[in-house]
């Protein structure tokens, strides 16, 4: 497993790790945030933290942007759910 460059990680505020030759995994503050599967003939397939398909992209950077955008969209809902659980 090797880390993707710090430039990529800083740009997206996610930490990207190469889990296999064709899989990149994203984390944010130590929590799973999504992944990208690479299909050389087809492109980059992005998936969110809940496994939802985010689409197929021509570049890894575009796929990373999709994962980042999906994380930002779901994060407020998760925080609200956590607050509700704490309050009972």
Backbone as a ProteinNet text record, in pm:
[ID]
protein_1_A
[PRIMARY]
XXXXXXXXXXXXXXXXXXXXXXXXXXXXXXXXXXXXXXXXXXXXXXXXXXXXXXXXXXXXXXXXXXXXXXXXXXXXXXXXXXXXXXXX
[TERTIARY]
84.6	0	89.6	61.7	140.2	47.3	89.6	7.1	14.4	-96.5	-100.9	-38.8	13.4	88.3	11.9	86.1	28.6	-46	-6.9	-75.2	-219.6	-241.3	-376.7	-456.7	-398.1	-468.6	-504.6	-413.1	-439.6	-549.9	-549.5	-648.9	-789	-803.1	-935.1	-973.1	-884.7	-903.2	-935.4	-912.4	-923.2	-783.7	-761.8	-634.9	-660.6	-582.1	-599	-486.4	-523.7	-426.7	-454.8	-347.8	-364.2	-369	-486.9	-506.8	-463.6	-468.1	-428.4	-393.8	-351.6	-315.2	-429.6	-551.9	-667	-770.3	-728.6	-821.6	-753.9	-820.5	-776.4	-884.5	-845.2	-939	-918	-1030.8	-1025.8	-1068.3	-997.6	-1038.6	-1039.8	-1119.6	-1122.5	-1120.5	-1018.9	-1000.1	-1009.7	-949.9	-943.5	-1066.3	-1169.9	-1290.7	-1300.5	-1352.1	-1369.5	-1458.8	-1417.1	-1492.8	-1534.3	-1482	-1518.2	-1399.7	-1420.2	-1309.7	-1327.1	-1217.8	-1216.3	-1161.5	-1233.3	-1187.4	-1144.1	-1029.3	-973.5	-996.4	-1054.4	-1070.6	-1000.4	-878.5	-797.8	-872	-957.9	-1028	-1151.1	-1201.9	-1328.4	-1316	-1213.1	-1197.3	-1191.7	-1238.2	-1233.2	-1376.3	-1409.1	-1542.8	-1536.7	-1612.1	-1611.6	-1730.3	-1705.2	-1808	-1797.6	-1911.4	-1914.7	-1895.6	-1903.2	-1878.1	-1979	-2095.9	-2199.1	-2207	-2107.7	-2102.7	-2180.3	-2242.9	-2321.2	-2230.4	-2277.4	-2201.5	-2216.9	-2104.2	-2104.4	-2083.3	-2040.2	-2023.5	-1889.9	-1877	-1753.8	-1689.4	-1556.8	-1486	-1363.6	-1324.3	-1208.9	-1076.6	-1072	-945.9	-966.1	-857.6	-863.4	-901.5	-852.4	-883.7	-1033.8	-1099.9	-1244.6	-1318.9	-1272.5	-1333.5	-1312.5	-1193.3	-1166.2	-1258.4	-1280.2	-1371.6	-1512.7	-1556.6	-1690	-1701.4	-1598.5	-1599.6	-1600.8	-1520.5	-1515.9	-1653	-1714.3	-1844.6	-1950.5	-1949.4	-2045.7	-2026.7	-1902.4	-1875.3	-1933.4	-1917.8	-1969.9	-2122.3	-2186.2	-2332.7	-2389.2	-2325.9	-2380.7	-2338.9	-2233.2	-2180.5	-2279.3	-2349.6	-2444.1	-2554.3	-2603.8	-2708.4	-2656.7	-2533.2	-2476.2	-2459.2	-2418.5	-2404.1	-2538.8	-2643.5	-2777	-2823.5	-2799	-2837.5	-2762.8	-2634.6	-2555.9	-2608.3	-2643.4	-2698.9	-2829.7	-2913.6	-3041.9	-3020.4	-2922	-2894.7	-2844.8	-2764.7	-2711.8	-2823.5	-2913.6	-3023.8	-3127.1	-3135.7	-3228.7	-3359.6
-116.4	0	123.4	217.5	340.1	460.4	567.8	688.2	764	820.7	909.7	1040.9	1117.7	1237.8	1329.7	1398.6	1492.9	1605.6	1639.4	1744.9	1704	1579.1	1530.2	1533.9	1487.5	1480.7	1619.6	1714.3	1849.4	1915.3	1891.5	1951.6	1905.5	1783.5	1725.9	1718.1	1749.4	1736	1592.6	1500.9	1358.5	1299.7	1192.2	1120.9	1001.7	993.8	887.2	786.6	660.2	550.8	454.8	404.8	305.7	168.7	107.1	-20.6	-138	-120.9	-223.8	-152	-227.3	-165.2	-83.5	-125.9	-62.3	-7.6	17.4	68.5	175.8	290.4	398.4	420.4	428.6	443.6	579.9	646.7	778.5	769.1	845.3	860	1008.4	1041.9	1178.2	1168.7	1226.1	1221.6	1077.9	985.2	845.8	762.6	822.1	749.2	727.6	612.5	577.1	679	724.7	826	782.6	670.9	624.8	562.3	521.8	463.9	486.1	463.5	470.8	339.2	279.7	158.8	198.8	149.2	184.1	69.2	102.6	6.5	67.9	21.7	87.2	122.5	35.8	63.8	152	159.3	229	358.7	375.3	496.6	469.7	565.9	562.4	564.2	465.1	453.3	495.9	599.8	653.3	599.3	572.5	523.1	602	635.3	710.5	622.9	683.8	615.8	506	514.6	412.7	313	317.1	224.8	269.8	386	434	466.8	435	465.3	613.2	677.7	820.8	850	750.5	769.8	721.1	731.7	695.1	824.1	833.1	956.2	926.6	1024	1005.6	1012.7	1087.7	1102.5	1069.7	1035.7	1009	1135.9	1249.8	1375.8	1404.6	1378.5	1399.9	1303	1179.3	1080.6	1120.9	1171.6	1219.2	1335.3	1424.8	1536.8	1486.8	1382	1326.1	1268.5	1198.3	1142.6	1255.8	1357.6	1473.3	1541.2	1562.3	1628.2	1544.1	1414.5	1325.8	1329.5	1335.7	1342.4	1469.4	1579.9	1707.1	1706.1	1638.8	1633.6	1548.3	1437.8	1347.3	1384.4	1456.8	1486.1	1559.5	1665.5	1732.2	1638.2	1551.6	1456.8	1361.4	1318.5	1228.4	1298.4	1423.9	1499.1	1515.7	1546.1	1562.2	1431.1	1321.1	1190.6	1161.8	1193	1170.5	1254.7	1380.7	1467.9	1411.4	1361.3	1305.1	1181.6	1099.8	980.4	1015.2	1120.2	1162.6	1217.5	1293.1	1352.8	1250	1141.9	1035.4	1058.3
0	0	0	-88.5	-92.2	-94.1	-32.9	-26.2	-157.3	-196.6	-311.6	-266.5	-357.7	-322	-227.7	-143.1	-48.5	-116.7	-238.3	-313.4	-338.3	-382.8	-405.9	-277.1	-168.3	-41.1	9.1	-0.9	47.1	-34.7	-165.6	-254.4	-218.2	-175.4	-152.9	-5.6	85	229.4	269.5	180.9	209.3	199.9	270.6	257.7	166.6	59.6	-39	-25.7	-16.9	-11.4	-125.7	-184.5	-290.4	-223.5	-223.7	-157.3	-243.8	-373.7	-469.3	-599	-699.3	-827	-885.1	-859.6	-922.5	-823.3	-699.6	-598.9	-513.9	-501	-413.6	-309.1	-183.1	-72.4	-6.9	23.4	86.7	231.8	316.5	455.4	489.7	588.1	640	791.5	851.8	997	1048.5	973.9	1014.3	982.3	924.8	891.3	741	703.6	563.4	493.5	374.6	302.1	162.1	112.7	-20.6	-90.9	-216.5	-291.5	-440.6	-511.9	-657.8	-710	-804.1	-872.2	-1012.4	-1054.4	-1184.5	-1281.6	-1396.5	-1505.6	-1625.8	-1660.1	-1761.7	-1890.5	-1938.5	-2063.6	-2043.6	-1920.3	-1897.2	-1818.1	-1735.9	-1657.6	-1509.2	-1432.7	-1286.8	-1232.1	-1150.7	-1093.6	-946.7	-912.5	-776.3	-698.1	-569.6	-477.6	-347.8	-289.2	-165.4	-42.7	72.4	199.2	229.6	171.3	194	78.9	-8.7	-120.9	-243.3	-235	-348.6	-466.8	-584.6	-707	-738.8	-757.4	-785.4	-933.4	-1008.3	-1151.7	-1204.4	-1336.9	-1406.1	-1456.4	-1441	-1473.8	-1559.4	-1638.5	-1727.3	-1654	-1542.1	-1468.8	-1320.9	-1255	-1111	-1035.1	-1079.3	-1012.1	-1013.9	-1125.7	-1133	-1041.3	-1036	-946.3	-800.3	-767.1	-630.9	-595	-688.8	-664.9	-633.9	-704.1	-680.7	-539.8	-494.7	-359.2	-257.1	-280.1	-189.6	-183.4	-296.6	-302.1	-230.2	-250	-183.6	-32.5	12.9	157	216.7	147.7	197.3	202	107.4	103.8	215.9	250.9	351.2	492.9	507.1	640	731.6	687.9	778.2	826.7	742.5	781.8	888.3	875.1	973.6	1108.7	1106.6	1231.3	1300.4	1223.9	1281.8	1344.2	1277.9	1329.8	1460.6	1466.3	1586.8	1702.7	1676.1	1781.1	1834.8	1745.7	1786.2	1874.2	1840	1916.5	2057	2068.6	2198.3	2286.6	2227	2303.5	2348	2271.3	2308.5	2253.1
[MASK]
++++++++++++++++++++++++++++++++++++++++++++++++++++++++++++++++++++++++++++++++++++++++

